[in-house]
């Protein structure tokens, strides 16, 4: 099965998660921004989002939430494998 993703890029946005919750996006849509002006972390703490980092949210539909326990590990591993070849060895 082929999977298609659609990237919605913003120069600046309050929060990629706030944008994703507007219900105008569907599964596979990625909200990406160069800067977030209203990002937040755990427990509502302000999230610093200066230019030069990755700020994105993937919109996905999960019909069965029982499989989500491994999702954080899988995403972390995928990011590591994607970025590791680009890092300087030192």
mmCIF file of C-alpha atoms in Angstrom:
data_model
loop_
_atom_site.group_PDB
_atom_site.id
_atom_site.type_symbol
_atom_site.label_atom_id
_atom_site.label_comp_id
_atom_site.label_asym_id
_atom_site.label_seq_id
_atom_site.Cartn_x
_atom_site.Cartn_y
_atom_site.Cartn_z
ATOM 1 C CA UNK A 1 0.000 0.000 0.000
ATOM 2 C CA UNK A 2 1.399 3.359 -1.031
ATOM 3 C CA UNK A 3 1.214 6.222 1.458
ATOM 4 C CA UNK A 4 1.030 9.856 0.424
ATOM 5 C CA UNK A 5 1.784 12.777 2.706
ATOM 6 C CA UNK A 6 0.848 16.394 2.072
ATOM 7 C CA UNK A 7 3.034 19.055 3.660
ATOM 8 C CA UNK A 8 1.497 22.384 4.701
ATOM 9 C CA UNK A 9 4.383 24.805 5.282
ATOM 10 C CA UNK A 10 4.118 28.047 7.256
ATOM 11 C CA UNK A 11 6.833 30.663 7.764
ATOM 12 C CA UNK A 12 5.437 31.367 11.237
ATOM 13 C CA UNK A 13 2.519 29.861 13.144
ATOM 14 C CA UNK A 14 1.217 29.895 16.711
ATOM 15 C CA UNK A 15 1.502 26.108 17.106
ATOM 16 C CA UNK A 16 1.547 23.229 14.631
ATOM 17 C CA UNK A 17 -0.704 21.281 17.003
ATOM 18 C CA UNK A 18 -3.235 24.133 17.224
ATOM 19 C CA UNK A 19 -3.275 24.275 13.420
ATOM 20 C CA UNK A 20 -3.731 20.504 13.129
ATOM 21 C CA UNK A 21 -6.801 20.654 15.389
ATOM 22 C CA UNK A 22 -8.701 22.933 12.992
ATOM 23 C CA UNK A 23 -10.260 19.856 11.324
ATOM 24 C CA UNK A 24 -9.302 20.988 7.839
ATOM 25 C CA UNK A 25 -6.512 18.433 7.572
ATOM 26 C CA UNK A 26 -6.687 14.704 7.024
ATOM 27 C CA UNK A 27 -4.568 11.632 7.782
ATOM 28 C CA UNK A 28 -1.103 11.981 6.306
ATOM 29 C CA UNK A 29 -1.082 15.779 6.382
ATOM 30 C CA UNK A 30 2.013 17.338 7.931
ATOM 31 C CA UNK A 31 1.901 20.843 9.404
ATOM 32 C CA UNK A 32 5.403 22.318 9.244
ATOM 33 C CA UNK A 33 6.610 25.743 10.378
ATOM 34 C CA UNK A 34 9.914 27.601 10.484
ATOM 35 C CA UNK A 35 8.910 29.354 13.736
ATOM 36 C CA UNK A 36 6.219 28.754 16.381
ATOM 37 C CA UNK A 37 5.042 31.769 18.354
ATOM 38 C CA UNK A 38 2.731 29.931 20.771
ATOM 39 C CA UNK A 39 4.231 26.472 21.082
ATOM 40 C CA UNK A 40 3.866 24.626 24.343
ATOM 41 C CA UNK A 41 5.314 21.583 26.041
ATOM 42 C CA UNK A 42 4.189 19.238 28.754
ATOM 43 C CA UNK A 43 1.832 20.683 31.343
ATOM 44 C CA UNK A 44 1.270 23.764 29.183
ATOM 45 C CA UNK A 45 4.783 25.125 29.635
ATOM 46 C CA UNK A 46 5.956 27.640 27.030
ATOM 47 C CA UNK A 47 7.999 26.058 24.266
ATOM 48 C CA UNK A 48 10.879 28.052 22.796
ATOM 49 C CA UNK A 49 10.737 27.733 18.996
ATOM 50 C CA UNK A 50 13.547 29.768 17.406
ATOM 51 C CA UNK A 51 14.312 29.540 13.687
ATOM 52 C CA UNK A 52 16.517 26.667 12.576
ATOM 53 C CA UNK A 53 14.767 23.727 14.235
ATOM 54 C CA UNK A 54 12.058 21.314 13.123
ATOM 55 C CA UNK A 55 8.499 22.132 14.217
ATOM 56 C CA UNK A 56 5.889 19.821 12.786
ATOM 57 C CA UNK A 57 2.781 17.804 13.541
ATOM 58 C CA UNK A 58 1.628 14.722 11.647
ATOM 59 C CA UNK A 59 -2.129 14.334 11.419
ATOM 60 C CA UNK A 60 -3.117 10.693 11.706
ATOM 61 C CA UNK A 61 -6.248 8.663 12.365
ATOM 62 C CA UNK A 62 -5.973 5.696 14.705
ATOM 63 C CA UNK A 63 -9.000 3.397 14.682
ATOM 64 C CA UNK A 64 -7.435 1.275 17.436
ATOM 65 C CA UNK A 65 -5.498 3.053 20.190
ATOM 66 C CA UNK A 66 -4.065 -0.164 21.665
ATOM 67 C CA UNK A 67 -1.117 0.038 19.262
ATOM 68 C CA UNK A 68 0.016 3.526 20.295
ATOM 69 C CA UNK A 69 2.277 2.435 23.163
ATOM 70 C CA UNK A 70 5.185 1.837 20.757
ATOM 71 C CA UNK A 71 4.644 4.975 18.655
ATOM 72 C CA UNK A 72 7.073 7.269 20.529
ATOM 73 C CA UNK A 73 9.845 4.679 20.283
ATOM 74 C CA UNK A 74 9.201 4.077 16.583
ATOM 75 C CA UNK A 75 9.205 7.796 15.748
ATOM 76 C CA UNK A 76 12.389 8.388 17.765
ATOM 77 C CA UNK A 77 14.155 5.508 16.036
ATOM 78 C CA UNK A 78 13.029 6.660 12.590
ATOM 79 C CA UNK A 79 14.263 10.210 13.262
ATOM 80 C CA UNK A 80 17.592 8.906 14.532
ATOM 81 C CA UNK A 81 18.077 6.744 11.438
ATOM 82 C CA UNK A 82 17.146 9.648 9.143
ATOM 83 C CA UNK A 83 19.374 12.255 10.826
ATOM 84 C CA UNK A 84 22.376 10.170 11.931
ATOM 85 C CA UNK A 85 24.008 10.010 8.460
ATOM 86 C CA UNK A 86 23.878 13.817 8.273
ATOM 87 C CA UNK A 87 25.718 14.387 11.558
ATOM 88 C CA UNK A 88 29.435 15.001 11.697
ATOM 89 C CA UNK A 89 31.415 12.145 13.127
ATOM 90 C CA UNK A 90 33.720 13.364 15.845
#
